[in-house]
PDB file of C-alpha atoms and ligand atoms in Angstrom:
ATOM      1  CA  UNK A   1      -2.912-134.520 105.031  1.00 98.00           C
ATOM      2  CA  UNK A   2      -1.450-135.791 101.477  1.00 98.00           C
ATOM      3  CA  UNK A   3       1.907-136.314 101.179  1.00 98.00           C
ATOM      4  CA  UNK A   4       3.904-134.697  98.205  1.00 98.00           C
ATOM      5  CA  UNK A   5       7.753-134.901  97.112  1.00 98.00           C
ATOM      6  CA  UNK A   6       9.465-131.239  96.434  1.00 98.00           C
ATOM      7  CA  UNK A   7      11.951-132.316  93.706  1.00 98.00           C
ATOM      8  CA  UNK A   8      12.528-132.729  90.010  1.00 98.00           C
ATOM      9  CA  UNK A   9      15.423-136.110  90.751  1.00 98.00           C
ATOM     10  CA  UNK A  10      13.888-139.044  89.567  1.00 98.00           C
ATOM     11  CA  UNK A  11      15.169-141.861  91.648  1.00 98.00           C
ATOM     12  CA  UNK A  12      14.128-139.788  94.647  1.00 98.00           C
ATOM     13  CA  UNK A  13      10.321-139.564  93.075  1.00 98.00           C
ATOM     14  CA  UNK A  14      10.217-143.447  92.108  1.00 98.00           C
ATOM     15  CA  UNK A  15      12.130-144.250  95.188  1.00 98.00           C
ATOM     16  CA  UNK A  16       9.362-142.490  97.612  1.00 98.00           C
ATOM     17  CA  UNK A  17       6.755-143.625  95.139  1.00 98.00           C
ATOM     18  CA  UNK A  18       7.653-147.164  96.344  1.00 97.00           C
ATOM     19  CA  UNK A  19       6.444-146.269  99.964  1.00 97.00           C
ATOM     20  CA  UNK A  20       3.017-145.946  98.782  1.00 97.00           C
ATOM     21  CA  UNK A  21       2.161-142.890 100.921  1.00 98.00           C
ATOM     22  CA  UNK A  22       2.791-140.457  98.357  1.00 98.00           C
ATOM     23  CA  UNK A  23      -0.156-138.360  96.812  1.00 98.00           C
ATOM     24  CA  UNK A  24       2.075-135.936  93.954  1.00 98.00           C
ATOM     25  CA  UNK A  25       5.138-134.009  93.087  1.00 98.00           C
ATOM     26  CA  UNK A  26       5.960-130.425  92.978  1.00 98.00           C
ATOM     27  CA  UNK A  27       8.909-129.238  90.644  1.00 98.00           C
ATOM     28  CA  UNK A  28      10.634-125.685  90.299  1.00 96.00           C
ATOM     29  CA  UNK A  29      13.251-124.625  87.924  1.00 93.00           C
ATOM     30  CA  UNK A  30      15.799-124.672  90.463  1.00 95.00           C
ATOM     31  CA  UNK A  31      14.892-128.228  91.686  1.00 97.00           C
ATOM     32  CA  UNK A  32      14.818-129.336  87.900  1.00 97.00           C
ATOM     33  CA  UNK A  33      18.461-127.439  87.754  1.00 96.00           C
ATOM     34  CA  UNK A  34      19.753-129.634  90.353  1.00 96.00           C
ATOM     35  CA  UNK A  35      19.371-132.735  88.306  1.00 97.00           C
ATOM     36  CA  UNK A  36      22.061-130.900  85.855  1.00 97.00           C
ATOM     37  CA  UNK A  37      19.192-130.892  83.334  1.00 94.00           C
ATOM     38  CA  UNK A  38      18.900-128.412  80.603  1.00 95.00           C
ATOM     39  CA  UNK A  39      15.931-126.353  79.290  1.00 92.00           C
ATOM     40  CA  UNK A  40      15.535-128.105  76.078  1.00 95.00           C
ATOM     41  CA  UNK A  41      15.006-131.274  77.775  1.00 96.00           C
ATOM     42  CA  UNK A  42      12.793-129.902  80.138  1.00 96.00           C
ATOM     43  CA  UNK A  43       9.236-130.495  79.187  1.00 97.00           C
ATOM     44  CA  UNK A  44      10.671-134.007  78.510  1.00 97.00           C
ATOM     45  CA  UNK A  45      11.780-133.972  81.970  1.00 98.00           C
ATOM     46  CA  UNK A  46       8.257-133.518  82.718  1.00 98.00           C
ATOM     47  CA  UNK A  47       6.856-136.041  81.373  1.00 98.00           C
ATOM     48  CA  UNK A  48       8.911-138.415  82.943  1.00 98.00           C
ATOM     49  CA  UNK A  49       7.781-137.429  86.236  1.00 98.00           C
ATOM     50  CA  UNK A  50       4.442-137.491  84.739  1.00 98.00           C
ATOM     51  CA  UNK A  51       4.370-141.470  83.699  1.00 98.00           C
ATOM     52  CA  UNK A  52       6.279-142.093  87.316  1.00 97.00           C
ATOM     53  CA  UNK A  53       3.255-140.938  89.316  1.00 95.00           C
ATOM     54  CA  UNK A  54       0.748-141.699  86.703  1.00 95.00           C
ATOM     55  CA  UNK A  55      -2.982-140.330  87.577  1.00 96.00           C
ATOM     56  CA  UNK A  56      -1.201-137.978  90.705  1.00 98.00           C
ATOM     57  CA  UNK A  57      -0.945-134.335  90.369  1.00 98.00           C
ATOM     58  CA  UNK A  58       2.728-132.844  89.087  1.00 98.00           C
ATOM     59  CA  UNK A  59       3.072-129.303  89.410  1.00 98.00           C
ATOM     60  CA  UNK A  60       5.565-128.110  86.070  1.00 98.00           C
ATOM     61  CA  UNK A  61       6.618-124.284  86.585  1.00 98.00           C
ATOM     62  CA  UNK A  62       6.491-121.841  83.940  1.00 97.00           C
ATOM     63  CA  UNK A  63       9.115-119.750  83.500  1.00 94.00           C
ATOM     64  CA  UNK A  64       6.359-117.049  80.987  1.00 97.00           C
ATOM     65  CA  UNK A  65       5.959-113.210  82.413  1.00 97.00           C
ATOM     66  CA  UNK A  66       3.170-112.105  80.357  1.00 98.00           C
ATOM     67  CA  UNK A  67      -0.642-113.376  80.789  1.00 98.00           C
ATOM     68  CA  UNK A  68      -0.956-114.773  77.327  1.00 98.00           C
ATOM     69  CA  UNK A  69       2.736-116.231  77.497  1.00 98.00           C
ATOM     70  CA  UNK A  70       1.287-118.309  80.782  1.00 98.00           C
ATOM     71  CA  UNK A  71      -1.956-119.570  79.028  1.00 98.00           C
ATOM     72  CA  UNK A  72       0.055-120.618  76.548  1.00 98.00           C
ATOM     73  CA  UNK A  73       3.019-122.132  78.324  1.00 98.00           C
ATOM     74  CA  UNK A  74       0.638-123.436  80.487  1.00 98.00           C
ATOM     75  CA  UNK A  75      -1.555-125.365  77.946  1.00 98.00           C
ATOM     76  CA  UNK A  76       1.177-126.287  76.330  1.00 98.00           C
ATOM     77  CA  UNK A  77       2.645-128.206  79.730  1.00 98.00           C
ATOM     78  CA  UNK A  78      -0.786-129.579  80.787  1.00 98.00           C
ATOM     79  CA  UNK A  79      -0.917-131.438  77.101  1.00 98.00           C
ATOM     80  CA  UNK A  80       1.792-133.242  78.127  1.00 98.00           C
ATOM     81  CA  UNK A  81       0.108-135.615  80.377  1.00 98.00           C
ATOM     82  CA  UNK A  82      -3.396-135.752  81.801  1.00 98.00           C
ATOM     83  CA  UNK A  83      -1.449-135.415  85.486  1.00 98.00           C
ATOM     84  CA  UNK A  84       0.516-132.067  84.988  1.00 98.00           C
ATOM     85  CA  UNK A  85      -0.504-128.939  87.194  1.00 98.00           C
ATOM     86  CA  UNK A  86       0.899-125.579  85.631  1.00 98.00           C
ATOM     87  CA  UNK A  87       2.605-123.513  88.596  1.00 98.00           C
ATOM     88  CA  UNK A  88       2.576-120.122  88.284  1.00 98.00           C
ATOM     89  CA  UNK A  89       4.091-117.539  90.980  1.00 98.00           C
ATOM     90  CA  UNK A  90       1.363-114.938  92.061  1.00 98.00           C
ATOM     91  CA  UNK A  91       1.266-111.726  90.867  1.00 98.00           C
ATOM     92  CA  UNK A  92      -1.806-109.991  88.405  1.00 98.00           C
ATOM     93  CA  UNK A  93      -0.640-111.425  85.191  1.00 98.00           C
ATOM     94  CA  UNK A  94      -0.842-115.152  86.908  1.00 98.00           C
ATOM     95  CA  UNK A  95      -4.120-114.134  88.261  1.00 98.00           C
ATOM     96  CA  UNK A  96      -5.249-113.659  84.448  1.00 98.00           C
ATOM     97  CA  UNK A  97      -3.495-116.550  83.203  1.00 98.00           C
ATOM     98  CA  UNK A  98      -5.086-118.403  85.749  1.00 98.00           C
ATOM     99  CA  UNK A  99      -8.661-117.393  85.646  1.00 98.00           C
ATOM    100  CA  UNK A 100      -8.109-118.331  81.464  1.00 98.00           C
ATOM    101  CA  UNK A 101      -6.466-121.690  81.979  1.00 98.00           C
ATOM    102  CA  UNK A 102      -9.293-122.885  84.186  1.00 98.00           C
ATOM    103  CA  UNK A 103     -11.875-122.042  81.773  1.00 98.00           C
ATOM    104  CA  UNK A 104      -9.463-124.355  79.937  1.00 98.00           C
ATOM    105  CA  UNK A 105      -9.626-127.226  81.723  1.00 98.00           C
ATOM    106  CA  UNK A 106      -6.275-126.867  83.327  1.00 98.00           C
ATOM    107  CA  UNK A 107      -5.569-126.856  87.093  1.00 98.00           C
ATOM    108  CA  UNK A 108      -2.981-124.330  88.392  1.00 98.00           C
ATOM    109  CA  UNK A 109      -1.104-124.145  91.384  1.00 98.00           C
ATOM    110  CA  UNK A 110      -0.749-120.650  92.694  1.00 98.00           C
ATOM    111  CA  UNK A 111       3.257-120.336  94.250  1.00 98.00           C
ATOM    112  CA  UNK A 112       5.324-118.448  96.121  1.00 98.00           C
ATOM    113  CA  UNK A 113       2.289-117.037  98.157  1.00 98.00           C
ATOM    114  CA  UNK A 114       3.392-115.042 101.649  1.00 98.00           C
ATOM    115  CA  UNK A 115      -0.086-114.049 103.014  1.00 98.00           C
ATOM    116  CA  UNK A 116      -3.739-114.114 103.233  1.00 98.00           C
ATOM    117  CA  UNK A 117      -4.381-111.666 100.447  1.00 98.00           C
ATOM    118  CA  UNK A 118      -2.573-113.470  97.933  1.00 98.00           C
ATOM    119  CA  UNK A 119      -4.300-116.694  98.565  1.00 98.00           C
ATOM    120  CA  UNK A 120      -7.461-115.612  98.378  1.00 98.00           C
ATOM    121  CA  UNK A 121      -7.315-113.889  95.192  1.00 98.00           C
ATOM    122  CA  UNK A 122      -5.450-116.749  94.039  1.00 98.00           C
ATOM    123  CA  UNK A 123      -8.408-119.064  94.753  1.00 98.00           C
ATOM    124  CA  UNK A 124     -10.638-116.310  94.037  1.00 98.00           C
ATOM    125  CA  UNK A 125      -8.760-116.898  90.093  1.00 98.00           C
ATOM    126  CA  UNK A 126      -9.728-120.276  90.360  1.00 98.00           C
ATOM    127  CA  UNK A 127      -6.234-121.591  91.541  1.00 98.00           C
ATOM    128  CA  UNK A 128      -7.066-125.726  91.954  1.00 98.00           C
ATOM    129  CA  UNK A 129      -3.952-125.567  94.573  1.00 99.00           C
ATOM    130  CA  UNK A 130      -1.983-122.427  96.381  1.00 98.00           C
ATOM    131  CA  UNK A 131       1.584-122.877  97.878  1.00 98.00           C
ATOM    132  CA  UNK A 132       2.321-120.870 100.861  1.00 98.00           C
ATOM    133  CA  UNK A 133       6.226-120.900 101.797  1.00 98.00           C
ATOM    134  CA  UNK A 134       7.138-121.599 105.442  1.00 98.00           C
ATOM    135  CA  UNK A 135      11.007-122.070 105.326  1.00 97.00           C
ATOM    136  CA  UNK A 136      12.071-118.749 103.567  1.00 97.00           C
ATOM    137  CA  UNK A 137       9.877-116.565 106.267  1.00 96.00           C
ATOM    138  CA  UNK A 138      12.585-118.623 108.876  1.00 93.00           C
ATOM    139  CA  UNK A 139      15.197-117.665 106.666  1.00 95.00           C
ATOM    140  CA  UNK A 140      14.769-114.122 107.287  1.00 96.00           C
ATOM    141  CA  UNK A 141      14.004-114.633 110.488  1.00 94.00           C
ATOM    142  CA  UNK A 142      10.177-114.356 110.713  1.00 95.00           C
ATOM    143  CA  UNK A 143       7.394-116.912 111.786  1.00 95.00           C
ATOM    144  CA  UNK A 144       6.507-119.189 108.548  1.00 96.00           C
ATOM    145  CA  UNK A 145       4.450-121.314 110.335  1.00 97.00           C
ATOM    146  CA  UNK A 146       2.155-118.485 112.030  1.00 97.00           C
ATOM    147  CA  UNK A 147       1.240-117.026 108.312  1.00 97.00           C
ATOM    148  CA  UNK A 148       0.803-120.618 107.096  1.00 98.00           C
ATOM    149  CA  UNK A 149      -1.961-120.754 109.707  1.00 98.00           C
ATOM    150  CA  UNK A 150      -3.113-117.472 108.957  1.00 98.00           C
ATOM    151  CA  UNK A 151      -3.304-118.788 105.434  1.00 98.00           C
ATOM    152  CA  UNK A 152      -5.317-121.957 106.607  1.00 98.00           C
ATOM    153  CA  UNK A 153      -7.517-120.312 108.332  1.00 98.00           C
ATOM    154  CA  UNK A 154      -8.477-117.934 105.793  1.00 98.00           C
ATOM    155  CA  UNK A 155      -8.759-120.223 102.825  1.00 98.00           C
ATOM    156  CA  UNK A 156     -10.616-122.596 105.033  1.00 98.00           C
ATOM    157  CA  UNK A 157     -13.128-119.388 105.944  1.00 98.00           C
ATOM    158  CA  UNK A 158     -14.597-119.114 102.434  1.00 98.00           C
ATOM    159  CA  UNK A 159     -13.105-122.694 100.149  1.00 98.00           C
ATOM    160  CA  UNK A 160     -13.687-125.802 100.039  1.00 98.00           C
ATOM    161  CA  UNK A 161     -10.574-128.544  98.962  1.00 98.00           C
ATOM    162  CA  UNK A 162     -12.669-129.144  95.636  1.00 98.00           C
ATOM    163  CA  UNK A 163     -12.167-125.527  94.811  1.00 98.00           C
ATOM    164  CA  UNK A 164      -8.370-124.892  96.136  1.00 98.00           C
ATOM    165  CA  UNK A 165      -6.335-127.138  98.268  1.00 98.00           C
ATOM    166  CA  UNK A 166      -3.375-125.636 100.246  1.00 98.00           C
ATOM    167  CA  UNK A 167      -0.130-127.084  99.630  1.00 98.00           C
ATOM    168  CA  UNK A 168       2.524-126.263 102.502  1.00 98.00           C
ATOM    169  CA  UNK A 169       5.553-125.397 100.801  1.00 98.00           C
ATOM    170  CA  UNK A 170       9.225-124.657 101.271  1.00 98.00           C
ATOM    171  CA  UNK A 171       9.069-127.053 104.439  1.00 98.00           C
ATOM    172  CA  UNK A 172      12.235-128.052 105.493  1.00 97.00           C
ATOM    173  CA  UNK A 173      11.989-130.372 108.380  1.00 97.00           C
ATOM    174  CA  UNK A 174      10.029-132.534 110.268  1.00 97.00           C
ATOM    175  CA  UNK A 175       8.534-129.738 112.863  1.00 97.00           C
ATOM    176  CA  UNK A 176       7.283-127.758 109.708  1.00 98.00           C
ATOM    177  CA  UNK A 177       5.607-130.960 108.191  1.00 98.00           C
ATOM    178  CA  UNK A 178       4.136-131.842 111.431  1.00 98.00           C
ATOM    179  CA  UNK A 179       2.606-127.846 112.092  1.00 98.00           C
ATOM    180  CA  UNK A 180       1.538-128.132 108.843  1.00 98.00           C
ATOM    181  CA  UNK A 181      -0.287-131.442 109.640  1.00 98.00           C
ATOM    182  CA  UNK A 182      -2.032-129.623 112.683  1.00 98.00           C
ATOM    183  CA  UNK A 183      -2.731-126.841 110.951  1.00 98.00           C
ATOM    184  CA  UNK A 184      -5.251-128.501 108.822  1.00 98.00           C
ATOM    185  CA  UNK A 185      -3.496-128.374 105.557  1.00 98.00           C
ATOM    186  CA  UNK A 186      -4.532-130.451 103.032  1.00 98.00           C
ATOM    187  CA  UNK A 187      -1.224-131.187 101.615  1.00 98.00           C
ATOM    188  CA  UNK A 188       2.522-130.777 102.608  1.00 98.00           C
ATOM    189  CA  UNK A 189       5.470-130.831  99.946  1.00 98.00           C
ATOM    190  CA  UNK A 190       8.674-132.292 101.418  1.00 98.00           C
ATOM    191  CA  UNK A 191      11.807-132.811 100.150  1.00 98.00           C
ATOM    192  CA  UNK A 192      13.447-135.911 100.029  1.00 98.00           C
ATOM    193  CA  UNK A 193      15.740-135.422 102.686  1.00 98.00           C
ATOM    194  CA  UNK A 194      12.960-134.371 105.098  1.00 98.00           C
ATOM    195  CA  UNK A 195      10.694-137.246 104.058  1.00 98.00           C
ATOM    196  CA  UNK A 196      13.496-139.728 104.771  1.00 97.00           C
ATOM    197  CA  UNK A 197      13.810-137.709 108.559  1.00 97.00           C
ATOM    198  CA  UNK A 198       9.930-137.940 108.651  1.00 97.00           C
ATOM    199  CA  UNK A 199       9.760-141.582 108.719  1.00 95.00           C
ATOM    200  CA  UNK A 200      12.220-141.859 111.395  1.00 94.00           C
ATOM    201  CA  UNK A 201      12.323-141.652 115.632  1.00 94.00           C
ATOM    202  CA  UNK A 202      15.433-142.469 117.821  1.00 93.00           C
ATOM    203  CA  UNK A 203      12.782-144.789 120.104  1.00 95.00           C
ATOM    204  CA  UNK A 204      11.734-146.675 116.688  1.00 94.00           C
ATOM    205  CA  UNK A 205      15.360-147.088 115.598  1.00 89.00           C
ATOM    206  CA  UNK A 206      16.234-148.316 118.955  1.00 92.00           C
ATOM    207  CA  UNK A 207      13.002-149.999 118.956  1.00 93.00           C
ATOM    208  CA  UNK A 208      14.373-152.131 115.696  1.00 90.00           C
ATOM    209  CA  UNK A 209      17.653-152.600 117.089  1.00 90.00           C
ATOM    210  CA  UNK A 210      16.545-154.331 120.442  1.00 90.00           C
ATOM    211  CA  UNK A 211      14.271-156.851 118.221  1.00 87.00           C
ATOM    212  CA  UNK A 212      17.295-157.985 116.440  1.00 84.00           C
ATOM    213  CA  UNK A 213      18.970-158.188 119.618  1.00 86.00           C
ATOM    214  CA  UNK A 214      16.144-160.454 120.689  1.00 86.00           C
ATOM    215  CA  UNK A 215      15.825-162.333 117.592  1.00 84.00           C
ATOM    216  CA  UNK A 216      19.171-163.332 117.657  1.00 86.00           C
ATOM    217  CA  UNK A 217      18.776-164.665 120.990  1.00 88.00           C
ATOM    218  CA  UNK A 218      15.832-167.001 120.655  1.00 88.00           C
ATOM    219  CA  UNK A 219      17.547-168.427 117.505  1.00 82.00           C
TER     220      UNK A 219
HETATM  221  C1  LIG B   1       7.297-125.995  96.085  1.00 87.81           C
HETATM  222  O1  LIG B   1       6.321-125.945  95.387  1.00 87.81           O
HETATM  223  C2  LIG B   1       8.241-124.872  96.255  1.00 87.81           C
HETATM  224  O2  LIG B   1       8.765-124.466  95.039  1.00 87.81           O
HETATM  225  C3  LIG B   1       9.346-125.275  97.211  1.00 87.81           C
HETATM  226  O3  LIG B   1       8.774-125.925  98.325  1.00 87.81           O
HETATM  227  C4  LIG B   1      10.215-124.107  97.635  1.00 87.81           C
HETATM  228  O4  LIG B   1      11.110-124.531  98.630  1.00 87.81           O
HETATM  229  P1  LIG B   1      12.379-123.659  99.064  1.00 87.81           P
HETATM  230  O5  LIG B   1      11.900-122.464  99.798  1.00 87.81           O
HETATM  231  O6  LIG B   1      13.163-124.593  99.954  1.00 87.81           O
HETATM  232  O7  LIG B   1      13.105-123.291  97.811  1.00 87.81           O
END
């Protein structure tokens, strides 16, 4: 499974660049509001990310509602660098868009997909990449990780990952990246936070700890 970061902050995309596990970035317009940035610099913003993780996909949301408003938001952020993914949420003017910005030459990332049927109509569009969310089914109390395998298993059923890769999305902990990993997804996007908790295990910690111990010892 690829490894993604779910955030627009740059330090936290060059800092988890620098592990060298890290396989692309996926933005939203709340994520990018975090940073305090504004919508004029935004395709700026972009680009930024863009040049950090040169030659990995970076999925750029568009904020358009109509289908011709998304082909041409959308070709507008893929010309921004040869790395950008347009993100688009699912619904049947995305389909559209997304059906016309492949015949374009641009790779979309279907988001904010809940169940089988929109995933496969979303690859069925020719989405390169489709996002089902896990954490907000746990926010209202339902089982995000049984319709991401649903999702898996379905996708899997009739697409290959050169036609659509599934991205696990709105994963908020370590569990969710790990059932995602079992799953068979083909990539997971985790926030910073939960990367940092990802990388860590109270027996590696203490693990660490007892080698200083020892090194200090045989010094
Ligand atoms: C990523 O592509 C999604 O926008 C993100 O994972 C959503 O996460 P959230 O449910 O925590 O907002």
């Amino acid at each position: 499974m690829k490894f993604f970061i779910d955030t627009a902050d740059l330090q936290q995309i060059e800092t988890a660049m620098g592990w060298g596990c890290m396989a692309g970035v996926t933005t939203n317009p709340t994520l990018y509001a975090r940073t305090g940035g504004k919508l004029a610099d935004f395709e700026n913003h972009m680009v930024k990310i863009a040049h950090l993780c040169e030659g990995l996909p970076v999925s750029a949301e568009s904020t358009a509602t109509t289908t011709d408003e998304m082909v041409v938001e959308g070709k507008r952020l893929a010309a921004l660098a040869p790395n950008i993914v347009v993100k688009l949420p699912i619904c049947a003017e995305s389909l559209a868009a997304t059906k016309q910005l492949k015949e374009a030459g641009v790779n979309v990332n279907m988001t904010l997909v809940f169940n089988v049927t929109q995933a496969l109509m979303a690859c069925a569009a020719g989405a390169r990449y489709v996002s089902p969310f896990v954490g907000r089914f746990d926010d209202i109390a339902e089982d995000g990780i049984e319709q991401l395998s649903n999702i898996i298993a379905a996708v899997k059923n009739y697409y290959l990952p050169e036609h659509t890769e599934i991205i696990a999305a709105s994963l908020r902990t370590p569990h969710h990246v790990a059932q995602a990993a079992l799953l068979g997804s083909d990539i997971a996007t985790v926030p910073f936070d939960a990367l940092e908790k990802c990388l860590k295990h109270p027996l590696t910690q203490q693990g660490l700890a007892s080698f200083e111990e020892d090194w200090a010892s045989v010094k």
